[in-house]
PDB file of C-alpha atoms (C1' of nucleotides) in Angstrom:
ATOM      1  CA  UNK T 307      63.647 107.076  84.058  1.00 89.00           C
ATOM      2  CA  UNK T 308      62.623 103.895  82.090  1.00 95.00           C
ATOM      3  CA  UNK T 309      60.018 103.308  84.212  1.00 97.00           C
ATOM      4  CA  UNK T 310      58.994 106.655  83.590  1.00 97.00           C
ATOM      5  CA  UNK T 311      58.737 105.917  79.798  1.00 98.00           C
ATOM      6  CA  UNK T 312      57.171 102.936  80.628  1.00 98.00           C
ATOM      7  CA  UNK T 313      53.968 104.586  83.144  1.00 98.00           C
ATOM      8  CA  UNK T 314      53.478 106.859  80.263  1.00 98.00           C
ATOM      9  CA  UNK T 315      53.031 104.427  77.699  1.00 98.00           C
ATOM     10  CA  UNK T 316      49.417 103.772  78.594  1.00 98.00           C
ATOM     11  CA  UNK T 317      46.408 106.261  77.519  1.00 98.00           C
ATOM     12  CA  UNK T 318      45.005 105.639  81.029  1.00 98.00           C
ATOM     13  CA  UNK T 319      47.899 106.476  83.091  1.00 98.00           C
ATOM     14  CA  UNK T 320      48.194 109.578  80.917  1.00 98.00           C
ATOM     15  CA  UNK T 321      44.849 110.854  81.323  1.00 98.00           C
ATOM     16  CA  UNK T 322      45.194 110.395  85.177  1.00 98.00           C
ATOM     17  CA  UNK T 323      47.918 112.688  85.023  1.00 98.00           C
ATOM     18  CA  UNK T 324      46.114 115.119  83.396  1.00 97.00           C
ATOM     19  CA  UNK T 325      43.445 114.952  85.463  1.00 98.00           C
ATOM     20  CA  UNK T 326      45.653 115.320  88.655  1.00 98.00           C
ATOM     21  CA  UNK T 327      47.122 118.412  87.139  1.00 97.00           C
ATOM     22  CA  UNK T 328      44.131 119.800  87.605  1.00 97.00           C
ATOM     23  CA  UNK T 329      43.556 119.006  91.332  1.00 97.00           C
ATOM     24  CA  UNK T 330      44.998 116.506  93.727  1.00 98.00           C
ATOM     25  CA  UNK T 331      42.186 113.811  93.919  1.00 98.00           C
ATOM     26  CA  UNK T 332      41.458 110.664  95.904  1.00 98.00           C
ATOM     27  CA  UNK T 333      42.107 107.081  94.244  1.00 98.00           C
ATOM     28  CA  UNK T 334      38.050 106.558  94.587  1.00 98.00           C
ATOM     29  CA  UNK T 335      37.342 110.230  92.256  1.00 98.00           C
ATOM     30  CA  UNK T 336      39.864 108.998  89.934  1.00 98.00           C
ATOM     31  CA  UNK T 337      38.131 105.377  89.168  1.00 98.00           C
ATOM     32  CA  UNK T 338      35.424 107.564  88.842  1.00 98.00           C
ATOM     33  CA  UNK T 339      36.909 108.738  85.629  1.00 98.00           C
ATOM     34  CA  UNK T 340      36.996 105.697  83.763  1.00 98.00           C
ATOM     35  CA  UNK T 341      35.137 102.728  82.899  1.00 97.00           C
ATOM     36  CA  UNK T 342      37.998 100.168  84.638  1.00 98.00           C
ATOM     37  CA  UNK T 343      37.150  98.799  87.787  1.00 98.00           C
ATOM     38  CA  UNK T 344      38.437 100.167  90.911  1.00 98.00           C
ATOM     39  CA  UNK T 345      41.852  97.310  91.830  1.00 98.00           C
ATOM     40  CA  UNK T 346      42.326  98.216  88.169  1.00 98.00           C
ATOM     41  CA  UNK T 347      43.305 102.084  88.623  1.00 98.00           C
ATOM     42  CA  UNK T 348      44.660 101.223  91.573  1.00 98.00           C
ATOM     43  CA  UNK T 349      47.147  99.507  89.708  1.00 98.00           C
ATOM     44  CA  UNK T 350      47.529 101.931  87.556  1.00 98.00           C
ATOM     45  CA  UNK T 351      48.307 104.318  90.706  1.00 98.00           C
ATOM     46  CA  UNK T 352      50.878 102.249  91.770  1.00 98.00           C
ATOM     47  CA  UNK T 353      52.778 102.191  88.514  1.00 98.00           C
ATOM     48  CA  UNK T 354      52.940 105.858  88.623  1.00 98.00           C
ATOM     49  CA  UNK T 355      53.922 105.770  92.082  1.00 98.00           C
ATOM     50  CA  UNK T 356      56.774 103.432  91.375  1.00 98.00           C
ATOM     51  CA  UNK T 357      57.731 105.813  88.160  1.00 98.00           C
ATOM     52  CA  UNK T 358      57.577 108.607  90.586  1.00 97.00           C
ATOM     53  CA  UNK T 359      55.288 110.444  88.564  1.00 98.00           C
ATOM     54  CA  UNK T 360      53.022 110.673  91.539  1.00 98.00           C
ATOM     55  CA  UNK T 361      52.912 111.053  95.344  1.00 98.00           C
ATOM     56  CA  UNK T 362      49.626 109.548  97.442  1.00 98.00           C
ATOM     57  CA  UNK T 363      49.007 110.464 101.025  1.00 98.00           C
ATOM     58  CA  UNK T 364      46.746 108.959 103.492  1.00 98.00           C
ATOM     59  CA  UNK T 365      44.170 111.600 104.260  1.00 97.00           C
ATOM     60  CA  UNK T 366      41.510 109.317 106.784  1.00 97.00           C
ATOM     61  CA  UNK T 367      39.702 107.073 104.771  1.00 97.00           C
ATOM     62  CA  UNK T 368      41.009 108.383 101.838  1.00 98.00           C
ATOM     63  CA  UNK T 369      44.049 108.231  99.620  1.00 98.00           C
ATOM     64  CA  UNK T 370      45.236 111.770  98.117  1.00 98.00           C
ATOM     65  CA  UNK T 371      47.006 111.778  94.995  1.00 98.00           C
ATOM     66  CA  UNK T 372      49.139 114.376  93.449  1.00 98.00           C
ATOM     67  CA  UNK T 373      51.718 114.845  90.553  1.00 97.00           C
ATOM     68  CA  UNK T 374      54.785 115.139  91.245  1.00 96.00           C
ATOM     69  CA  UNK T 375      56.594 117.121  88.253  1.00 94.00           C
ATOM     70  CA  UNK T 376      60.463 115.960  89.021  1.00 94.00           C
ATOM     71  CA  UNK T 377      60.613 112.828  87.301  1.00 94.00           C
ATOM     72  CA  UNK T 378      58.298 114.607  84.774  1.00 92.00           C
ATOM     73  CA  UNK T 379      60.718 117.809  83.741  1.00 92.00           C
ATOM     74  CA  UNK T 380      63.709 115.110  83.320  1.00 92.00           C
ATOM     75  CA  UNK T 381      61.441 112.880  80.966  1.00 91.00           C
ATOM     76  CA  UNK T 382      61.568 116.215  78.994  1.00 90.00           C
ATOM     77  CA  UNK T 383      65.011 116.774  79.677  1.00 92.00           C
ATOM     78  CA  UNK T 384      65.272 113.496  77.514  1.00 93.00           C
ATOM     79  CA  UNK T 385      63.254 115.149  74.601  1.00 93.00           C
ATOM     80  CA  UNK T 386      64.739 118.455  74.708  1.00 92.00           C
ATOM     81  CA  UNK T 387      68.550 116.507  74.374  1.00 94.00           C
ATOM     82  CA  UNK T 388      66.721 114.817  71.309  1.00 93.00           C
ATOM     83  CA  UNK T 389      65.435 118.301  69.443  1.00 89.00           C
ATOM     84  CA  UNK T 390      68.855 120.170  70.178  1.00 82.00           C
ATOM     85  CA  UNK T 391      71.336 120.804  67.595  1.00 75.00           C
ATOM     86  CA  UNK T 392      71.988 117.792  65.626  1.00 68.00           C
ATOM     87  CA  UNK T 393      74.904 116.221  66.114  1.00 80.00           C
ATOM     88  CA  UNK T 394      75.502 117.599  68.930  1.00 70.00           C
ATOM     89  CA  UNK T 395      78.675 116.441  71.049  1.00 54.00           C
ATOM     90  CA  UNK T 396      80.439 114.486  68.645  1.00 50.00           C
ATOM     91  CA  UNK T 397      80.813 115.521  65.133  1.00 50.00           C
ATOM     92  CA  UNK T 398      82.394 118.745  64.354  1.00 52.00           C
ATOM     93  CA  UNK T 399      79.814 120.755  62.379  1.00 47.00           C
ATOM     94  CA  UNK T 400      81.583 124.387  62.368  1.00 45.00           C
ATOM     95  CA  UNK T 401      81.507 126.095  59.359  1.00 38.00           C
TER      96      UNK T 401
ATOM     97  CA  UNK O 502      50.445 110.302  69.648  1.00 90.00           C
ATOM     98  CA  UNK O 503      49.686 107.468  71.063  1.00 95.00           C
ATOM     99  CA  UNK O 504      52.026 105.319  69.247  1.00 97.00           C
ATOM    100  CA  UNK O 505      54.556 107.373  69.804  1.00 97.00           C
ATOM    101  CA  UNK O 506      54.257 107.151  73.704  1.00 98.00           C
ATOM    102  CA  UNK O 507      54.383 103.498  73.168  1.00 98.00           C
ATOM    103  CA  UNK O 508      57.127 103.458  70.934  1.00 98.00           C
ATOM    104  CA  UNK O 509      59.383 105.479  73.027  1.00 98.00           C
ATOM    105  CA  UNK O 510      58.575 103.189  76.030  1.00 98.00           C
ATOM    106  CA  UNK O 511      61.412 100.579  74.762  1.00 98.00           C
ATOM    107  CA  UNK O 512      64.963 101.328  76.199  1.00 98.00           C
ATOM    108  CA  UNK O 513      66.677  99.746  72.674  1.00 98.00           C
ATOM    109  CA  UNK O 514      63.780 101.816  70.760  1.00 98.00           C
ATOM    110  CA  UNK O 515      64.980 105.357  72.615  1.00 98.00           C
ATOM    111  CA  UNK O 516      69.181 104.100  72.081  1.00 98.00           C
ATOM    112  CA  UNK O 517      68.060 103.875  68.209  1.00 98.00           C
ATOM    113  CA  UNK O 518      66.811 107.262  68.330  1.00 98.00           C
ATOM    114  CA  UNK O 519      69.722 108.747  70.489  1.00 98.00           C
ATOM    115  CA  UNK O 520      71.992 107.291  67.906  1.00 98.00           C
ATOM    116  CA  UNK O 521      70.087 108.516  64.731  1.00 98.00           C
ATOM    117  CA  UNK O 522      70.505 112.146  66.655  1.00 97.00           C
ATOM    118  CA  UNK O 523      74.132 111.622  65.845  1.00 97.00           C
ATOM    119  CA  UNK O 524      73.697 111.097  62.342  1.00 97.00           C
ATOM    120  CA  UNK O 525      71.809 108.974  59.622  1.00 98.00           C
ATOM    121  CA  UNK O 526      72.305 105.256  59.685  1.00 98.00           C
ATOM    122  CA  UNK O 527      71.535 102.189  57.925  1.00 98.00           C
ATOM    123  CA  UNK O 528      69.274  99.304  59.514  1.00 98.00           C
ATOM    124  CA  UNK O 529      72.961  97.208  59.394  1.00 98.00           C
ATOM    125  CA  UNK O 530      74.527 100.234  61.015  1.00 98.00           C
ATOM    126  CA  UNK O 531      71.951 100.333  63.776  1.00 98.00           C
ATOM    127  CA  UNK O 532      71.788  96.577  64.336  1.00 98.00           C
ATOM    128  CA  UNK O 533      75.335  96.854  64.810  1.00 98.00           C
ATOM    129  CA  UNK O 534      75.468  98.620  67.809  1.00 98.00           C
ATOM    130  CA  UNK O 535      73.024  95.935  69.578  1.00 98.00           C
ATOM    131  CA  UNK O 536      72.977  92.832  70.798  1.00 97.00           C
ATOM    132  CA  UNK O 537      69.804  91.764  69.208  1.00 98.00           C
ATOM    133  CA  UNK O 538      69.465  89.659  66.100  1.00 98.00           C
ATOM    134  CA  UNK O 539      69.111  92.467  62.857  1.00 98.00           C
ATOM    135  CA  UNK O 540      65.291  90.566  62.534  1.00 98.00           C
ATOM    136  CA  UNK O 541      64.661  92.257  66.387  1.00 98.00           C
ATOM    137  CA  UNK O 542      66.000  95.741  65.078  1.00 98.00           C
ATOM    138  CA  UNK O 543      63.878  95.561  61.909  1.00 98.00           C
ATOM    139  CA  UNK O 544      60.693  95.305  63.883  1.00 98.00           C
ATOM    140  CA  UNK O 545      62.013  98.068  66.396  1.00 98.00           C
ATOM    141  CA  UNK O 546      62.450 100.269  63.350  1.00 98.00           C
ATOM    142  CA  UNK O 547      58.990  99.609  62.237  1.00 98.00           C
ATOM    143  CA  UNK O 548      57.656 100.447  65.431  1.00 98.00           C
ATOM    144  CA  UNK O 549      59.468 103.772  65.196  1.00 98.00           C
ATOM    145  CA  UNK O 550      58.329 104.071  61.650  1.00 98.00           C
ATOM    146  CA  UNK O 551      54.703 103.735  62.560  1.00 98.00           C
ATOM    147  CA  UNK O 552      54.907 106.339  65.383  1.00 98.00           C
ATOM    148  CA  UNK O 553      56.633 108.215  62.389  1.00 97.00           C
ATOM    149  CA  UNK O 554      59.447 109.249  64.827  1.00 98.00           C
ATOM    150  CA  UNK O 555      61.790 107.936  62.080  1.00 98.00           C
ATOM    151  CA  UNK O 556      61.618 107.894  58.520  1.00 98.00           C
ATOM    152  CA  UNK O 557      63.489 105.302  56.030  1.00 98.00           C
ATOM    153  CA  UNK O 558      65.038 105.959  52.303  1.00 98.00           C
ATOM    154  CA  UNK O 559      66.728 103.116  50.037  1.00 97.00           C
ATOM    155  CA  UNK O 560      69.477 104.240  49.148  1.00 97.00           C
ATOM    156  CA  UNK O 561      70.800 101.171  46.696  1.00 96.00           C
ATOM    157  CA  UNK O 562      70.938  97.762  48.882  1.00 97.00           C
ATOM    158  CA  UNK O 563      70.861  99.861  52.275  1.00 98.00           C
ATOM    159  CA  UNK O 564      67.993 101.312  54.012  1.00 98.00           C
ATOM    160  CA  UNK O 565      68.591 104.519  55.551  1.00 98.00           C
ATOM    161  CA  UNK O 566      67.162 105.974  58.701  1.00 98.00           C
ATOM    162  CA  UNK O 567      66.939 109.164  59.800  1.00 98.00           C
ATOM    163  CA  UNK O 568      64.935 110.811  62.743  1.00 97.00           C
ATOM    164  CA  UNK O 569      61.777 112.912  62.415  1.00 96.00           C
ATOM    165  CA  UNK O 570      61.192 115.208  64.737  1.00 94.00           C
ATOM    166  CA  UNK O 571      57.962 116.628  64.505  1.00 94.00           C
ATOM    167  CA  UNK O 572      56.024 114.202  66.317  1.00 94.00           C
ATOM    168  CA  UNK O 573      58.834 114.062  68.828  1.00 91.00           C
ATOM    169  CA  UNK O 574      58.324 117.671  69.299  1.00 92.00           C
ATOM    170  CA  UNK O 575      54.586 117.212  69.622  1.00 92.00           C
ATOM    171  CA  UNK O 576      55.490 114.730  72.596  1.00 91.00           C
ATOM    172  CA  UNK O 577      57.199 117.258  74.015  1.00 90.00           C
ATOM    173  CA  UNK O 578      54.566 119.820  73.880  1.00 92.00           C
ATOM    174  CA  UNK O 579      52.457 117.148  76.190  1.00 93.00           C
ATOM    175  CA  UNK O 580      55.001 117.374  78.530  1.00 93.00           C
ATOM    176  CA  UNK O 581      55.016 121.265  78.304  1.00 92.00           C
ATOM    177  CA  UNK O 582      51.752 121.083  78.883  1.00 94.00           C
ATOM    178  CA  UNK O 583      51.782 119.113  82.139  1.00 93.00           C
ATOM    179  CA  UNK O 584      54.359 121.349  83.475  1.00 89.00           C
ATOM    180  CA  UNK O 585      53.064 124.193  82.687  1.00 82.00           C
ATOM    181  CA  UNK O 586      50.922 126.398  85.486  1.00 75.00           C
ATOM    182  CA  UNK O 587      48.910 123.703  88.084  1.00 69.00           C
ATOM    183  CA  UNK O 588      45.052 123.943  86.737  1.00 80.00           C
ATOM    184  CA  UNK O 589      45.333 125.827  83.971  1.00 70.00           C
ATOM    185  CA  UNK O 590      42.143 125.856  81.812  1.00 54.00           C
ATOM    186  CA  UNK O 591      39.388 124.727  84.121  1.00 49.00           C
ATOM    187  CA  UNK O 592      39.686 126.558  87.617  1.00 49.00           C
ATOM    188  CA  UNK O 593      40.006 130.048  88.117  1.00 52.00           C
ATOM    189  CA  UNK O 594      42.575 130.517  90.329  1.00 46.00           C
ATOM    190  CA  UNK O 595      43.096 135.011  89.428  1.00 45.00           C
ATOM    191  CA  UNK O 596      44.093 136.436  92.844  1.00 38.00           C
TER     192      UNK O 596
ATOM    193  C1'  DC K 526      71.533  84.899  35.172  1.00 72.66           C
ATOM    194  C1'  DA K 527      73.698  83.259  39.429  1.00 72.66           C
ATOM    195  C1'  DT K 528      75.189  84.809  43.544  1.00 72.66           C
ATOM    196  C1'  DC K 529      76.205  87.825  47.336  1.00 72.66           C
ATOM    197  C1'  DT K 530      74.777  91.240  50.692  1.00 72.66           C
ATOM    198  C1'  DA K 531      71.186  94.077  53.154  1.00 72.66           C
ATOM    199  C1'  DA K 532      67.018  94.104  55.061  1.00 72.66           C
ATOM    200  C1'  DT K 533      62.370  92.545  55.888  1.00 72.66           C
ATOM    201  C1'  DT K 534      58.530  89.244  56.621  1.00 72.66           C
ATOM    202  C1'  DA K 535      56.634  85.035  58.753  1.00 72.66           C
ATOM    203  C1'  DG K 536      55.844  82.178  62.457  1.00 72.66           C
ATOM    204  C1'  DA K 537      56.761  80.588  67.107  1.00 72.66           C
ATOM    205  C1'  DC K 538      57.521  81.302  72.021  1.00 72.66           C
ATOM    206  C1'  DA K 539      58.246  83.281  76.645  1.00 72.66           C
ATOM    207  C1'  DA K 540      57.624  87.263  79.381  1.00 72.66           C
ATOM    208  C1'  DT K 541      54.969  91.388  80.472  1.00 72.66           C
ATOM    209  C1'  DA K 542      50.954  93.912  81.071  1.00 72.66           C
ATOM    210  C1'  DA K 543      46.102  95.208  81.582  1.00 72.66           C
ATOM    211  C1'  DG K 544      41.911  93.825  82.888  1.00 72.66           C
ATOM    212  C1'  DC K 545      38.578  91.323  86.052  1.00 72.66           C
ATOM    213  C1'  DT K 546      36.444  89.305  90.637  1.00 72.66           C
ATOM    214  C1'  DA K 547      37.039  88.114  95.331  1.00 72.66           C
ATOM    215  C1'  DA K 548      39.338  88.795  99.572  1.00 72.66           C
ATOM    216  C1'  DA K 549      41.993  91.576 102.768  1.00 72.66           C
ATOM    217  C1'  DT K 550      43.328  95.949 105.157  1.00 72.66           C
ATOM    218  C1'  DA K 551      42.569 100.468 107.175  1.00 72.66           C
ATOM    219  C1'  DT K 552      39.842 104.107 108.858  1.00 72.66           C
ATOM    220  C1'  DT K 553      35.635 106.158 110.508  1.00 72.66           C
ATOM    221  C1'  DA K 554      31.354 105.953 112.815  1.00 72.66           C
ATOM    222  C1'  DA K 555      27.422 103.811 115.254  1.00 72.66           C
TER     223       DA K 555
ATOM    224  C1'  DT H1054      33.059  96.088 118.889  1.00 72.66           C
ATOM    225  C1'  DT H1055      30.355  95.816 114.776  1.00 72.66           C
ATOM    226  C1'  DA H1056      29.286  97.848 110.504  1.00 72.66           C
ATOM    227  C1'  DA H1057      30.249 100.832 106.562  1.00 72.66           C
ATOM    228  C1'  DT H1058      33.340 103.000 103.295  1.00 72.66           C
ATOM    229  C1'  DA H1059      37.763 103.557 100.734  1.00 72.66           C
ATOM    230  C1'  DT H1060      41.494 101.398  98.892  1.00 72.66           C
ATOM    231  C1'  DT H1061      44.706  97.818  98.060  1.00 72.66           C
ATOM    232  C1'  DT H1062      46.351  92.967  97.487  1.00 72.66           C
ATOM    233  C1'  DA H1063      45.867  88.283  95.518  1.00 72.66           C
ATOM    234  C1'  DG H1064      45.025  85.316  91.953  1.00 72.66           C
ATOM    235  C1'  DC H1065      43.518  84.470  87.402  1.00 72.66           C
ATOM    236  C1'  DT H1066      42.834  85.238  82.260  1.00 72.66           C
ATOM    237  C1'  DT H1067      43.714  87.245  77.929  1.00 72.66           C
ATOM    238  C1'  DA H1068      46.232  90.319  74.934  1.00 72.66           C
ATOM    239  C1'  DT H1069      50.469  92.485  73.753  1.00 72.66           C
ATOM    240  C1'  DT H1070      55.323  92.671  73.240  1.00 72.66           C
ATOM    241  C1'  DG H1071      60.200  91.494  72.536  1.00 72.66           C
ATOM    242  C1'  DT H1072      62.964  88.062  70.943  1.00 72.66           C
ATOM    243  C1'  DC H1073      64.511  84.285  68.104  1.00 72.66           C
ATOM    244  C1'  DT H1074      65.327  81.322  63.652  1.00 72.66           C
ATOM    245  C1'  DA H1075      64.087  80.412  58.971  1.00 72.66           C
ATOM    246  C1'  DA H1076      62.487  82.050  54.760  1.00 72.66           C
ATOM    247  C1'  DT H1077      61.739  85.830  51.523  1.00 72.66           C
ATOM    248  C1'  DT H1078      62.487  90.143  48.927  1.00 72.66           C
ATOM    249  C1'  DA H1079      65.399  93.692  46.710  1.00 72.66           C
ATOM    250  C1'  DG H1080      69.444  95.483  44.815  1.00 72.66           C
ATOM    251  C1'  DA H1081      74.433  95.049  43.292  1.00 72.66           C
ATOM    252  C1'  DT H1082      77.966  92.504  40.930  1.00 72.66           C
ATOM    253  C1'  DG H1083      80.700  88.885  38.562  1.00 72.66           C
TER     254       DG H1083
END
DNA sequence: CATCTAATTAGACAATAAGCTAAATATTAA
DNA sequence: TTAATATTTAGCTTATTGTCTAATTAGATG
């Protein structure tokens, strides 16, 4: 979950989220994307990969990426607990 | 946005904000519950304060913190937005 | 006004992170 | 098996970040 936080903390590992909600796409189409070399995204891959914010699969030559929304949905688990009631499970705010 | 993202990617940083859910505290109250000098906590508040996911009010010698939602919220609505239906907006994908 | 308390600012330092190039691995194809 | 393509791994450099102590600011109080 903190590494989660963490993979989403960069603009670039956001965007290639985005993008992969799109489509699934290979590691090569999404360096195409961005002005960083290649080793670069592919370290960026791998963060989200350890965050579990994405799944890769060999396809031949190529390596398929695609989102993978678990980790995702309890990341906004985390925000929804934040926006509830105020207070919430402690104080006693009945009127 | 952005700083937001970054400032939520700090475990202490997401504790502070858990515990301002609770209720309103001071900077002391806050450094209290840490094991980081109050100088540490100061700059984690400003870092909050910047990604205006907190706000701050003297109140006499203390400082007061509270939480501000609305950008929190408008995290959230990223999220949404990644969960929401797989290539929305680009492909058409009526059956 | 002198002092005490609360909090921040300043400056330093070690650890982390993002970027690059070059080299290695894996798969396909000739 | 050699060559070509796709991707990752290794190693390095620079920038950012989290932490600390010491010094400063701001308000309250004797």
């Amino acid at each position: 979950m903190n590494d989660a936080f963490k993979a989403l903390s960069d603009p670039t590992r956001r965007k290639i989220l985005q993008l992969l909600k799109e489509r699934d796409l290979t590691a090569g189409e999404i360096a195409d994307q961005f002005n960083i070399s290649k080793p670069s995204i592919s370290h960026h891959l791998n963060i989200l990969k350890q965050a579990q914010l994405v799944q890769d699969e060999r396809q031949g030559q190529n390596i398929l990426y695609s989102l993978n929304l678990s980790v995702m949905q309890e990341a906004m688990g985390w925000f929804l607990g934040m926006i509830g009631t105020k207070g919430d499970g402690h104080d006693d705010e009945r009127k």
